[in-house]
XYZ file of C-alpha atoms in Angstrom:
350
model
C 128.930 97.018 78.712
C 127.516 100.002 80.742
C 123.653 100.296 80.552
C 122.291 103.673 79.005
C 120.319 105.449 81.267
C 116.881 106.959 80.574
C 116.856 110.365 78.569
C 114.584 112.810 80.539
C 113.362 115.938 79.040
C 111.272 118.673 80.958
C 108.418 120.570 79.068
C 107.059 124.021 80.397
C 104.301 126.159 78.867
C 103.637 129.641 79.780
C 101.436 132.478 79.022
C 102.302 136.025 80.274
C 99.291 138.317 80.483
C 99.620 142.029 80.113
C 98.856 142.750 84.076
C 100.648 139.954 85.679
C 103.895 140.895 86.492
C 104.233 138.789 89.500
C 104.328 135.689 87.224
C 107.660 136.748 85.839
C 109.238 136.570 89.269
C 107.561 133.071 89.804
C 109.133 132.055 86.559
C 112.707 133.077 87.742
C 111.939 131.188 91.038
C 111.079 128.096 89.158
C 114.200 128.415 86.697
C 116.316 129.127 89.645
C 115.151 125.512 91.255
C 115.579 123.958 88.033
C 119.140 125.308 87.888
C 119.860 123.486 91.378
C 118.849 120.072 90.257
C 120.901 117.302 91.213
C 120.714 115.570 87.920
C 120.590 117.704 84.850
C 118.099 117.119 82.075
C 116.872 119.675 79.350
C 113.826 121.821 79.938
C 111.857 122.912 76.852
C 109.905 126.055 76.854
C 107.339 127.260 74.769
C 105.720 130.577 75.634
C 103.228 133.430 74.594
C 102.470 136.948 75.625
C 99.404 139.088 74.931
C 99.055 140.744 71.568
C 100.266 144.496 71.948
C 97.048 145.596 70.063
C 94.760 144.409 72.922
C 93.780 146.588 75.956
C 97.200 146.717 77.553
C 98.680 148.499 74.686
C 102.616 149.301 75.002
C 102.551 147.971 78.621
C 102.129 144.419 76.909
C 105.165 145.006 75.097
C 107.116 145.591 78.213
C 105.732 142.322 79.557
C 106.762 140.114 76.574
C 110.232 142.054 76.532
C 110.540 141.369 80.424
C 109.604 137.880 79.948
C 111.970 137.283 77.176
C 114.882 138.919 79.144
C 114.231 136.479 82.016
C 114.123 133.293 79.605
C 117.364 134.379 78.019
C 119.054 135.023 81.190
C 118.618 131.486 82.160
C 118.964 130.167 78.211
C 122.480 131.632 78.584
C 123.291 129.686 81.736
C 122.013 126.438 79.863
C 119.044 125.910 82.340
C 116.203 126.333 79.783
C 115.913 125.996 75.847
C 113.098 128.243 74.303
C 111.118 128.152 71.392
C 110.418 131.779 69.824
C 107.607 133.747 71.381
C 104.075 133.384 70.333
C 102.005 136.372 70.025
C 98.385 136.122 71.762
C 97.116 133.723 74.289
C 97.605 130.013 73.697
C 96.537 127.355 75.828
C 98.798 125.031 77.852
C 98.016 122.103 75.590
C 98.668 124.055 72.327
C 102.087 125.027 73.841
C 102.693 121.305 74.459
C 101.573 120.393 71.019
C 104.434 122.852 69.694
C 106.717 121.240 71.876
C 105.679 117.707 70.829
C 106.503 118.765 67.199
C 109.747 120.116 68.153
C 110.849 117.045 69.836
C 109.673 114.636 66.968
C 111.878 116.685 64.652
C 114.906 116.027 66.809
C 114.347 112.620 68.394
C 116.137 109.905 66.340
C 114.467 106.841 64.872
C 113.835 104.042 67.796
C 114.576 106.699 70.385
C 112.219 106.720 73.522
C 112.779 109.531 75.959
C 110.848 110.160 78.973
C 108.961 113.667 79.366
C 107.789 115.337 82.376
C 105.827 118.583 82.970
C 105.960 121.856 85.216
C 103.977 124.904 85.667
C 105.546 128.244 85.376
C 104.995 129.098 88.965
C 106.100 125.649 90.465
C 109.086 125.311 92.683
C 111.299 121.883 92.015
C 112.766 119.843 94.937
C 116.385 119.706 94.109
C 116.227 116.027 93.669
C 113.137 115.766 91.426
C 114.606 114.683 88.145
C 116.953 112.735 90.026
C 113.805 110.888 91.646
C 112.196 110.486 88.522
C 115.062 108.624 87.032
C 115.297 106.335 89.972
C 111.703 105.654 89.734
C 112.043 104.859 86.055
C 114.911 102.620 86.637
C 113.457 100.745 89.447
C 109.858 100.242 88.040
C 108.919 96.627 88.177
C 107.105 95.781 85.323
C 108.601 98.194 82.515
C 105.550 100.621 83.027
C 105.445 103.481 80.593
C 104.218 105.924 83.265
C 105.882 106.678 86.506
C 103.835 108.753 88.964
C 104.868 110.527 92.284
C 102.135 110.336 94.881
C 103.030 113.397 96.728
C 103.454 117.140 96.340
C 103.176 120.296 98.323
C 100.644 123.335 98.134
C 99.928 126.253 100.519
C 96.908 124.733 101.462
C 94.594 127.616 103.080
C 97.729 129.725 103.425
C 98.582 132.453 100.820
C 100.812 131.836 97.825
C 104.698 131.908 98.874
C 106.919 134.760 98.095
C 108.578 134.921 94.588
C 111.881 134.774 96.484
C 111.195 131.414 98.125
C 113.556 128.587 97.750
C 113.186 124.661 97.957
C 115.089 124.699 100.916
C 112.712 127.216 102.662
C 109.838 125.151 101.392
C 111.232 122.046 102.998
C 111.367 123.780 106.222
C 108.070 125.142 106.220
C 106.742 121.589 105.398
C 108.360 120.139 108.281
C 106.960 122.944 110.668
C 103.489 122.111 109.167
C 102.818 125.362 107.373
C 102.193 123.498 103.963
C 99.664 121.166 102.777
C 100.950 117.774 101.792
C 98.846 116.329 98.907
C 99.256 112.499 98.642
C 97.428 110.434 95.948
C 96.235 106.914 96.230
C 98.453 104.124 95.144
C 96.145 102.902 92.678
C 93.049 104.270 90.704
C 89.314 103.424 90.924
C 89.334 101.635 87.364
C 85.361 101.740 87.083
C 83.988 104.028 84.603
C 83.236 106.983 86.768
C 86.425 106.238 88.986
C 88.959 108.753 89.685
C 92.456 109.514 88.393
C 94.188 110.573 91.458
C 96.891 113.181 91.273
C 98.165 115.680 88.706
C 99.703 115.059 85.657
C 102.582 117.307 86.898
C 103.267 114.170 89.203
C 104.043 112.018 86.341
C 106.794 111.235 83.847
C 106.195 109.289 80.684
C 107.671 107.792 77.772
C 107.319 110.046 74.563
C 105.273 107.630 72.925
C 102.614 107.977 75.571
C 102.695 111.804 75.441
C 102.542 111.662 71.650
C 99.487 109.494 71.302
C 97.520 112.012 73.429
C 97.912 114.266 70.608
C 97.329 111.837 67.791
C 93.817 110.743 69.460
C 92.769 114.462 70.168
C 91.834 117.109 67.765
C 92.682 120.952 68.046
C 89.299 121.439 69.699
C 90.070 119.011 72.688
C 93.637 120.435 72.775
C 92.467 124.020 73.339
C 89.761 123.089 75.509
C 90.130 124.304 79.229
C 89.703 120.636 80.505
C 92.440 119.411 78.285
C 94.660 119.061 81.361
C 91.953 116.702 83.198
C 91.726 114.728 79.959
C 95.487 114.263 79.709
C 95.722 113.292 83.525
C 93.392 110.592 82.928
C 95.382 109.518 79.772
C 98.419 109.151 81.857
C 97.209 107.786 84.772
C 95.045 105.366 83.217
C 97.544 104.085 80.673
C 97.458 100.567 79.193
C 100.888 99.953 79.418
C 100.649 100.578 83.168
C 101.570 102.996 85.718
C 104.388 102.675 88.466
C 103.416 104.686 91.314
C 106.110 105.828 93.938
C 107.169 108.068 96.837
C 110.357 109.942 96.525
C 113.327 108.357 98.722
C 113.764 109.772 102.242
C 115.355 113.046 103.176
C 119.324 113.140 103.386
C 121.869 114.636 105.562
C 120.526 117.824 107.163
C 117.208 117.805 105.144
C 113.876 117.722 107.267
C 110.431 116.691 106.854
C 108.960 114.371 104.285
C 110.314 114.090 100.876
C 108.503 115.774 97.791
C 108.753 116.596 94.478
C 107.475 120.053 93.463
C 105.479 122.817 95.155
C 102.264 123.827 93.436
C 101.856 127.478 94.293
C 98.086 127.648 94.418
C 96.132 127.829 97.586
C 93.177 125.679 98.257
C 90.003 127.517 97.285
C 86.619 126.410 96.088
C 86.390 126.479 92.193
C 83.604 128.738 90.732
C 83.078 129.664 86.977
C 80.896 132.602 86.215
C 77.407 131.984 84.645
C 77.068 131.968 80.854
C 74.422 132.566 78.358
C 74.513 128.768 77.726
C 73.589 128.335 81.601
C 70.363 130.199 81.198
C 68.581 127.592 79.414
C 68.439 125.628 82.637
C 66.966 128.257 84.722
C 63.603 126.958 86.073
C 61.586 126.862 89.505
C 63.980 124.055 90.702
C 67.153 125.678 89.540
C 66.648 129.741 89.942
C 70.185 130.616 90.227
C 72.457 130.780 87.009
C 75.484 130.687 89.282
C 74.440 127.264 90.615
C 73.628 125.953 87.206
C 77.184 127.023 86.172
C 78.989 125.208 88.802
C 76.708 122.120 88.067
C 77.474 122.377 84.362
C 80.949 122.731 85.029
C 81.079 119.612 87.120
C 79.205 117.648 84.618
C 81.298 118.932 81.633
C 84.685 118.159 83.605
C 83.592 114.585 84.051
C 82.044 113.840 80.761
C 85.140 115.414 78.762
C 87.451 113.009 80.434
C 85.348 110.001 79.407
C 83.981 110.766 75.896
C 85.997 108.512 73.439
C 87.567 109.870 70.460
C 85.614 107.207 68.225
C 82.059 106.412 68.588
C 79.560 107.472 71.300
C 80.309 106.265 74.965
C 77.531 104.158 76.303
C 76.749 104.300 79.935
C 73.947 102.142 82.027
C 70.997 104.012 83.319
C 72.356 102.819 86.720
C 75.896 104.447 86.090
C 73.991 107.816 84.869
C 71.751 107.812 88.156
C 74.441 106.828 90.615
C 77.539 107.536 89.267
C 76.849 110.860 87.263
C 73.902 112.581 88.672
C 74.658 110.997 92.081
C 77.792 113.150 92.406
C 75.846 116.393 92.102
C 74.885 118.134 95.386
C 71.372 118.910 94.218
C 69.512 116.088 92.558
C 66.146 116.881 91.397
C 64.316 116.365 88.058
C 65.732 119.634 86.695
C 69.315 118.599 87.428
C 68.482 115.138 86.009
C 67.418 116.654 82.779
C 70.431 119.085 82.599
C 72.795 115.928 83.095
C 70.935 114.097 80.123
C 71.383 117.280 77.999
C 75.199 117.564 78.883
C 75.482 113.782 78.057
C 73.998 114.689 74.406
C 76.339 117.207 73.979
C 79.445 115.199 74.759
C 78.022 112.292 72.582
C 77.517 110.137 75.717
C 74.482 107.673 75.251
C 72.441 106.367 78.202
C 71.342 102.471 77.386
């Protein structure tokens, strides 16, 4: 009897803003790389575009129509299967929630497919899906999540041209023109330990993906940090994570094996100051922009950790060393700010 191979399904969420026509070119680039996969698996898409009634007016109608034309072109060729367009901006995980509901309607009882993820401006190596399949089939302890430890980015270089191909990316990597992002072979499992890598590096059983939405309400799903929370959900999964590197280059291929190219240059993250940040302005913290950066760091960490039921309790030592200790500025004002952010996220110091 021939064993049934695991079923893989790709998930893609996309929003097209009114004045970002380059995103359509990068979507086309992504779908071409999906089309070139050595192992074919369905790719499901949920997408949205800005409302015609907002600032862009008729131009936005044109963007939605252009996006629809690109999607339909690749749908006709069987590369992608799209849900109908949503009007107005949706977060990435609001799109994933929609894809989850669609899958639940079509997955038969007892079926347990695997899902994996893509940004709309990524480029896939031609063997990305094949490598996930090999990792799933070779995982040593029937883990529910497999996680590739390597992907490529531009590093400090600019974004690649929308016409760039996976083959060209491999050549650029072999010539040292791209940054190779390699994550650890295991996570720090302490409370404030890091879950290294991106969730785009992972494939998971549908039940793992489904549980994330079961455990979180709409406020979490629409939150800007939902991706970080989801990464922690995957990479600290109680059923285990099999971390792997793709198999070596073949034939005329050059350079390291890789799974996908993440087309975002390395740059310092900054967030504009908000009215909420002004409450922390004082002699020790006079700059609202600096406060905004500190708040963003604290909120990001605490959002990952706060449980869905009951408060998270941390010790005085964990608060001082692991939370406040990671900040560049440590003074009474930042300590007070950290305590306030803990209260807002339902985290108790004991």
